[in-house]
Amino acid sequence: MRMYDIIAKKRDGGVLSREELAFAVNGYVAGSVPDYQMSALLMAVYLCGMTDEETAQLTDVMARSGDMVDLSAIEGIKVDKHSTGGVGDKTTLVIAPVVAACGVKIAKMSGRGLGHTGGTIDKMEAVPGTRTSLTREEFFRQVNEIGISVIGQSGQIAVADKKMYALRDVTATVGCIPLIASSIMSKKLAAGSDAILLDVTMGDGAFMKDLDSAIELARQMVAIGTAHGRKVAALITDMDKPLGHNIGNALEVAESMAVLQGKGPADLTEVCLQLASNMLLLAGKGDMAACRAMAERAIADGSAFETCCRMFAAQGGDTSVLRDPGLFRKAKYSYELTAPCAGYIRKNDVEKIGNASVLLGAGRIKKEDAIDFAAGITMHKKLGDHVEAGESICTFYADDETLFAPAEEMYRGGLVIGAEKPALPPLVYARVTAGGVEKFA
Ligand code: URA
């Protein structure tokens, strides 16, 4: 078999066999297939697409390129969750404890921020002392004892994806549904949970910009998981506005704790309740109404918040900041970004908001950059809100005052204020399962 022929076959619209996909992917991991040939194949896939069967086979080959985690030493059904990425998306910090408090095991591996989007592991590390890298024994023991652990993804999970994602990032081949589906699902299958809830974000801050593409990505990921014997469902959620008000690591932890204590923003709380209910449903805890009631109860009776504190404590975290977010270290400087005129916020580009928070130090510009956990943005006015001229739209936080000007330029570049109130997107557009698509909007 020759890589040249595999590239040519895909370039001409052919369907690759498992053997051909394995030759390309395993060769790339081993180093016998060079970057330029894998780049050519990825571009051919980008342009010609893949059948469902090809995507499923590619996913399986990628999943098996590293460790396949066996979670059978943890009793009971294990449910995982994955978001395709967003700004202010702190749902894992809420729903993982809610679901664990309802008696479903969470043995979860999460990622770090990528581009303008944040990552759960960076947020967890904003809590002083928190260890996000545990040995396998520690991880299993913690999940068996307290029902929950969230750790960083080991470098040995879906090794092919790590290498291929880095190549896609620099060859303009990220935005391709079969490649995104196989990238995400290879990691989820390797991570070993029995059931997986996918949060497919849609909007200007997400990879998927329209409902049809988001549904297609969800459909492909659900099909891949189902073919591998996992229970999978996906919610299509809005990313035309950040979730909640806070963007930045410590700020987002504080807001998540507010949701767990029943005093969080309505949009974030509602999305978390819908995601948590769907995870409980996948775990067989009852019908949707019963699962929703269970999730609401776990917040109302404080058990979800206490579960979250137990998880952080078990991983070495200082839970005093969870109980009193005022104890988080504060950024040295703050800056109010004010409205130039009165009117409604008609557009507030989410990618630009995310990039502004990165410029303030809340994310990484280069891979090796350190994160400033205190940096970020608190939004006082969001898409659809009315502002007066000179009123504060948001507060920036940073340790270096010179960061405010570029962050402001970025934020204002995506801001449109006008006389008419815009139509607001729904929080959740649709639910996709192996049985079909249920649209809510
Ligand atoms: N997230 C991933 O893990 N992979 C992609 O390809 C896109 C988003």
XYZ file of C-alpha atoms and ligand atoms in Angstrom:
449
model
C 0.000 0.000 0.000
C 1.244 3.528 -0.773
C 0.182 6.787 0.884
C 0.297 8.413 -2.567
C -2.498 6.131 -3.831
C -4.613 6.725 -0.719
C -4.368 10.500 -1.198
C -5.184 10.197 -4.906
C -8.198 7.950 -4.193
C -9.677 10.445 -1.743
C -8.824 13.390 -4.022
C -10.882 11.716 -6.752
C -13.866 11.202 -4.454
C -13.206 7.558 -3.573
C -14.205 5.802 -0.355
C -11.260 4.679 1.775
C -11.242 1.256 3.395
C -10.367 0.660 7.040
C -7.007 -0.760 5.931
C -6.218 2.386 3.966
C -7.258 4.674 6.823
C -5.229 2.615 9.299
C -2.206 2.716 6.980
C -2.389 6.520 6.809
C -3.155 7.230 10.477
C -0.876 4.630 12.056
C 1.889 5.532 9.610
C 1.517 9.177 10.569
C 1.767 8.339 14.284
C 4.775 6.103 13.660
C 6.505 8.732 11.507
C 6.558 6.759 8.255
C 3.924 9.068 6.752
C 5.277 12.632 6.689
C 3.351 15.819 7.540
C 3.024 16.840 3.882
C 1.286 13.609 2.880
C -1.058 13.660 5.875
C -1.809 17.340 5.106
C -2.715 16.408 1.531
C -5.019 13.639 2.728
C -6.694 15.927 5.288
C -7.301 18.532 2.571
C -8.726 15.865 0.249
C -11.103 14.802 3.061
C -11.951 18.459 3.696
C -12.887 18.943 0.034
C -14.489 15.561 -0.745
C -15.970 14.553 2.633
C -16.360 11.032 4.008
C -19.157 8.503 4.186
C -20.532 7.664 7.654
C -18.762 4.298 7.450
C -15.407 5.933 6.610
C -15.828 8.418 9.487
C -16.669 5.579 11.894
C -13.615 3.583 10.781
C -11.342 6.638 10.966
C -12.600 7.328 14.499
C -11.951 3.761 15.592
C -8.421 3.766 14.168
C -7.699 7.106 15.879
C -9.163 5.930 19.216
C -6.961 2.805 19.125
C -3.827 4.830 18.370
C -3.366 5.336 22.126
C -4.646 3.926 25.431
C -8.225 2.655 25.536
C -9.192 3.385 29.143
C -10.989 0.531 30.864
C -13.300 2.017 33.504
C -14.742 -1.344 34.578
C -12.951 -1.045 37.948
C -15.421 1.749 38.715
C -18.807 0.386 39.685
C -21.987 1.562 37.967
C -22.713 3.418 34.768
C -20.209 6.145 33.891
C -21.425 9.155 31.919
C -19.198 11.600 30.055
C -19.963 14.946 28.480
C -18.206 16.931 25.789
C -18.698 20.448 24.512
C -17.479 21.416 21.062
C -16.278 24.642 22.630
C -17.474 28.046 23.613
C -16.833 31.292 25.431
C -17.886 31.497 29.062
C -18.780 27.811 28.729
C -18.336 26.586 32.287
C -21.080 23.962 32.214
C -18.855 20.994 33.177
C -18.083 22.587 36.544
C -21.811 22.632 37.245
C -23.248 19.544 35.624
C -20.570 17.032 36.596
C -21.256 17.631 40.348
C -25.041 17.750 39.766
C -25.016 14.388 37.976
C -22.629 12.843 40.537
C -24.844 14.104 43.383
C -27.709 12.195 41.699
C -25.723 8.965 41.993
C -24.182 8.663 38.492
C -20.412 8.236 38.299
C -18.355 10.902 36.559
C -14.855 9.775 35.543
C -14.074 12.590 33.188
C -11.095 13.781 31.222
C -11.283 17.377 30.087
C -9.214 19.727 27.989
C -7.545 23.101 28.204
C -8.511 26.294 26.400
C -8.121 26.272 22.628
C -7.953 29.549 20.672
C -10.704 31.886 21.859
C -12.490 29.124 23.797
C -11.852 28.208 27.429
C -11.182 24.754 28.896
C -12.337 23.056 32.105
C -8.840 22.069 33.238
C -7.576 25.668 33.167
C -10.628 26.737 35.164
C -10.087 23.982 37.752
C -6.467 25.033 38.175
C -7.687 28.534 39.105
C -8.642 26.929 42.442
C -5.331 27.008 44.332
C -3.737 23.611 44.919
C -5.987 21.647 42.545
C -4.271 18.709 40.891
C -5.665 17.865 37.457
C -3.217 15.073 36.826
C -3.869 11.974 38.965
C -2.491 8.481 38.680
C -4.953 5.968 37.296
C -5.256 4.398 40.771
C -5.993 7.775 42.401
C -8.537 8.589 39.687
C -10.399 5.274 40.050
C -10.285 5.383 43.869
C -11.683 8.917 43.933
C -14.543 8.073 41.557
C -15.404 4.942 43.555
C -15.273 6.834 46.857
C -16.930 10.154 46.057
C -18.477 9.492 42.642
C -16.581 12.117 40.671
C -13.201 13.146 39.338
C -12.332 15.499 36.490
C -8.737 15.370 35.285
C -6.691 16.473 32.280
C -6.525 14.181 29.317
C -3.469 11.939 29.398
C -1.068 12.393 26.496
C -1.629 8.743 25.624
C -5.331 9.130 24.726
C -6.017 9.149 20.959
C -2.393 9.931 20.127
C -3.249 10.241 16.421
C -5.754 12.997 17.142
C -3.197 15.046 19.006
C -0.854 14.969 16.017
C -3.565 15.348 13.393
C -5.287 18.205 15.232
C -2.028 20.159 15.411
C -1.589 19.647 11.661
C -5.212 20.615 10.875
C -4.763 23.764 12.931
C -2.048 25.016 10.532
C -3.397 23.634 7.238
C -6.910 25.189 7.288
C -8.593 21.800 7.747
C -10.191 22.189 11.189
C -13.696 23.159 10.021
C -14.669 19.841 8.440
C -17.512 17.801 9.963
C -16.088 14.240 9.528
C -12.711 15.421 10.847
C -14.249 17.187 13.862
C -16.549 14.214 14.559
C -13.694 11.686 14.407
C -11.402 13.928 16.471
C -13.908 14.361 19.295
C -15.329 10.844 19.271
C -11.911 9.137 19.132
C -11.096 10.798 22.482
C -14.517 10.054 23.961
C -14.448 6.385 22.941
C -10.912 5.986 24.296
C -11.902 7.637 27.599
C -14.157 4.664 28.301
C -17.515 5.972 29.615
C -20.701 3.985 28.915
C -22.759 7.023 27.929
C -21.777 10.336 26.362
C -23.694 13.595 26.168
C -22.449 15.939 23.460
C -22.988 19.672 23.708
C -22.679 20.900 20.131
C -22.398 24.668 20.282
C -23.693 26.796 17.429
C -23.241 30.462 16.613
C -20.549 33.023 15.923
C -18.448 31.793 18.852
C -18.566 28.130 17.783
C -17.146 25.905 15.040
C -20.671 25.333 13.707
C -22.243 28.557 12.489
C -25.668 27.281 11.394
C -28.242 24.764 12.615
C -27.968 22.353 9.679
C -24.192 21.964 10.156
C -24.560 21.610 13.921
C -27.209 18.913 13.489
C -25.060 17.103 10.916
C -22.033 17.132 13.256
C -24.231 15.898 16.124
C -25.778 13.194 13.919
C -22.368 11.890 12.863
C -21.013 11.834 16.427
C -24.132 10.118 17.784
C -23.908 7.524 14.981
C -20.224 6.832 15.740
C -20.842 6.409 19.487
C -23.912 4.245 18.941
C -22.009 2.005 16.507
C -19.448 1.497 19.298
C -22.121 0.390 21.764
C -22.237 3.645 23.743
C -25.414 5.515 24.651
C -25.081 8.936 23.034
C -27.228 12.045 22.724
C -26.419 15.591 21.652
C -27.917 18.974 22.456
C -27.376 21.839 20.026
C -26.841 24.886 22.246
C -26.474 28.559 21.427
C -23.093 30.273 21.216
C -24.238 33.625 19.808
C -23.849 34.875 23.385
C -21.402 33.677 26.029
C -23.050 31.658 28.801
C -23.501 33.648 31.999
C -21.658 36.911 32.568
C -18.095 35.897 33.379
C -15.258 34.940 31.030
C -11.894 34.037 32.557
C -10.865 31.205 34.801
C -11.425 32.252 38.441
C -14.362 34.419 37.340
C -15.980 31.384 35.699
C -15.397 29.149 38.717
C -17.108 31.781 40.876
C -20.093 31.912 38.519
C -20.355 28.100 38.392
C -20.419 27.955 42.187
C -23.226 30.526 42.157
C -25.241 28.211 39.872
C -24.552 25.252 42.170
C -25.782 27.376 45.085
C -28.984 28.270 43.237
C -28.076 31.906 42.624
C -26.451 31.808 39.183
C -27.505 33.573 35.971
C -30.722 32.232 34.427
C -29.252 31.295 31.009
C -26.340 29.332 32.424
C -28.560 27.627 35.001
C -31.106 26.574 32.374
C -28.515 25.161 29.956
C -26.834 23.285 32.825
C -30.158 21.816 33.952
C -30.952 20.639 30.424
C -27.492 19.098 29.979
C -27.578 17.446 33.408
C -31.104 16.067 32.821
C -29.957 14.537 29.536
C -26.958 12.919 31.222
C -29.221 11.448 33.904
C -31.583 10.211 31.183
C -28.681 8.472 29.403
C -27.740 6.886 32.728
C -31.248 5.429 33.009
C -32.330 7.483 36.037
C -35.906 7.956 34.749
C -37.786 9.901 32.113
C -36.838 13.465 31.186
C -39.233 15.067 33.703
C -37.929 12.893 36.548
C -34.310 13.591 35.564
C -34.929 17.333 35.425
C -36.569 17.241 38.887
C -33.605 15.249 40.227
C -31.095 17.774 38.838
C -33.067 20.728 40.252
C -33.243 18.999 43.646
C -29.469 18.408 43.717
C -28.954 22.152 43.374
C -31.762 23.154 45.758
C -30.660 20.831 48.588
C -26.974 21.779 48.286
C -25.814 18.231 47.508
C -24.374 19.198 44.102
C -22.357 22.064 45.589
C -21.052 19.814 48.385
C -20.125 17.149 45.793
C -18.166 19.777 43.889
C -16.317 20.844 47.055
C -15.526 17.194 47.858
C -14.091 16.703 44.363
C -11.829 19.748 44.599
C -10.742 18.827 48.136
C -9.888 15.274 47.027
C -7.728 16.757 44.258
C -5.909 19.080 46.678
C -7.925 22.239 45.943
C -8.537 25.007 48.469
C -12.324 24.907 48.760
C -12.493 28.174 50.710
C -12.553 30.016 47.339
C -15.510 27.889 46.231
C -17.452 28.758 49.371
C -16.420 32.419 49.197
C -15.231 33.457 45.702
C -14.259 36.829 47.220
C -11.157 34.950 48.440
C -9.857 34.378 44.897
C -6.792 36.497 44.155
C -7.984 39.645 42.383
C -6.479 41.137 39.226
C -4.419 44.262 39.955
C -6.386 46.458 37.563
C -9.904 46.788 36.214
C -11.321 48.851 33.372
C -14.903 49.730 32.434
C -15.752 49.525 28.735
C -18.611 51.968 28.186
C -21.322 52.347 25.550
C -20.621 55.062 22.937
C -24.373 55.705 22.482
C -27.728 54.559 23.791
C -29.515 51.627 22.195
C -29.792 47.842 22.102
C -26.810 45.551 21.758
C -27.560 44.125 18.333
C -24.332 42.195 17.913
C -21.594 41.190 20.331
C -19.312 38.811 18.429
C -18.553 35.901 20.747
C -15.234 34.985 19.129
C -14.067 38.570 19.628
C -15.194 38.505 23.275
C -13.201 35.286 23.725
C -10.184 36.784 21.992
C -10.414 39.925 24.149
C -10.283 37.735 27.271
C -7.251 35.906 25.833
C -5.551 39.285 25.253
C -6.186 40.161 28.911
C -4.281 37.004 29.922
C -7.183 34.578 30.537
C -6.065 32.279 27.695
C -2.936 31.429 25.776
C -1.713 33.183 22.649
C 1.165 30.686 22.347
C 0.971 27.093 23.611
C 3.609 27.673 26.286
C 2.010 30.886 27.673
C 1.066 30.936 31.365
C -2.527 31.804 32.196
C -3.476 34.644 34.534
C -6.322 33.020 36.470
C -7.647 36.365 37.738
C -7.851 37.956 34.276
C -11.043 38.154 32.256
C -14.274 39.958 31.577
C -17.536 40.444 33.442
C -20.315 41.329 31.000
C -22.988 43.640 32.393
C -24.842 43.979 29.091
C -25.278 41.191 26.563
C -26.886 40.683 23.151
C -30.404 42.174 23.241
C -29.853 44.326 26.367
C -30.458 48.080 26.354
C -27.603 50.435 27.279
C -27.405 54.146 27.949
C -24.587 56.267 26.473
C -21.593 56.042 28.820
C -23.001 53.054 30.744
C -20.598 50.201 31.467
C -21.045 47.276 29.067
C -18.415 45.131 30.737
C -15.480 45.216 33.142
C -12.035 44.001 32.101
C -9.618 42.522 34.666
C -5.849 42.180 34.146
C -2.558 42.433 35.991
C -1.116 44.705 33.297
C -2.947 47.933 32.399
C -1.410 48.053 28.905
C -3.517 44.990 27.976
C -6.768 46.959 28.184
C -6.323 48.917 24.906
C -5.866 45.896 22.560
C -8.600 43.970 24.385
C -10.956 46.949 24.059
C -10.226 47.269 20.335
C -10.964 43.557 19.896
C -14.209 43.711 21.929
C -15.498 46.887 20.247
C -14.709 45.383 16.830
C -17.584 42.925 17.346
C -20.028 45.277 19.054
C -22.993 46.857 17.283
C -25.476 49.067 19.137
C -28.698 50.078 17.352
C -32.208 51.356 17.908
C -34.015 48.039 17.369
C -34.009 45.190 19.864
C -32.696 42.102 18.013
C -34.461 38.748 17.991
C -32.792 36.567 20.602
C -31.635 33.025 19.832
C -32.990 30.152 21.948
C -30.647 28.567 24.506
C -31.101 25.060 23.097
C -32.003 24.510 19.431
C -32.352 20.762 19.148
C -31.711 17.320 20.608
C -30.161 14.611 18.459
C -30.263 10.921 19.360
C -29.930 7.673 17.460
C -33.737 7.903 17.067
C -33.666 11.232 15.219
C -33.696 15.009 15.659
C -36.061 16.914 17.931
C -36.044 20.643 17.129
C -36.995 23.179 19.820
C -36.765 26.307 17.674
N -12.566 19.824 19.258
C -11.835 18.718 19.030
O -11.466 18.010 19.948
N -11.536 18.410 17.760
C -11.936 19.148 16.707
O -11.643 18.794 15.579
C -12.688 20.313 16.954
C -13.004 20.617 18.258
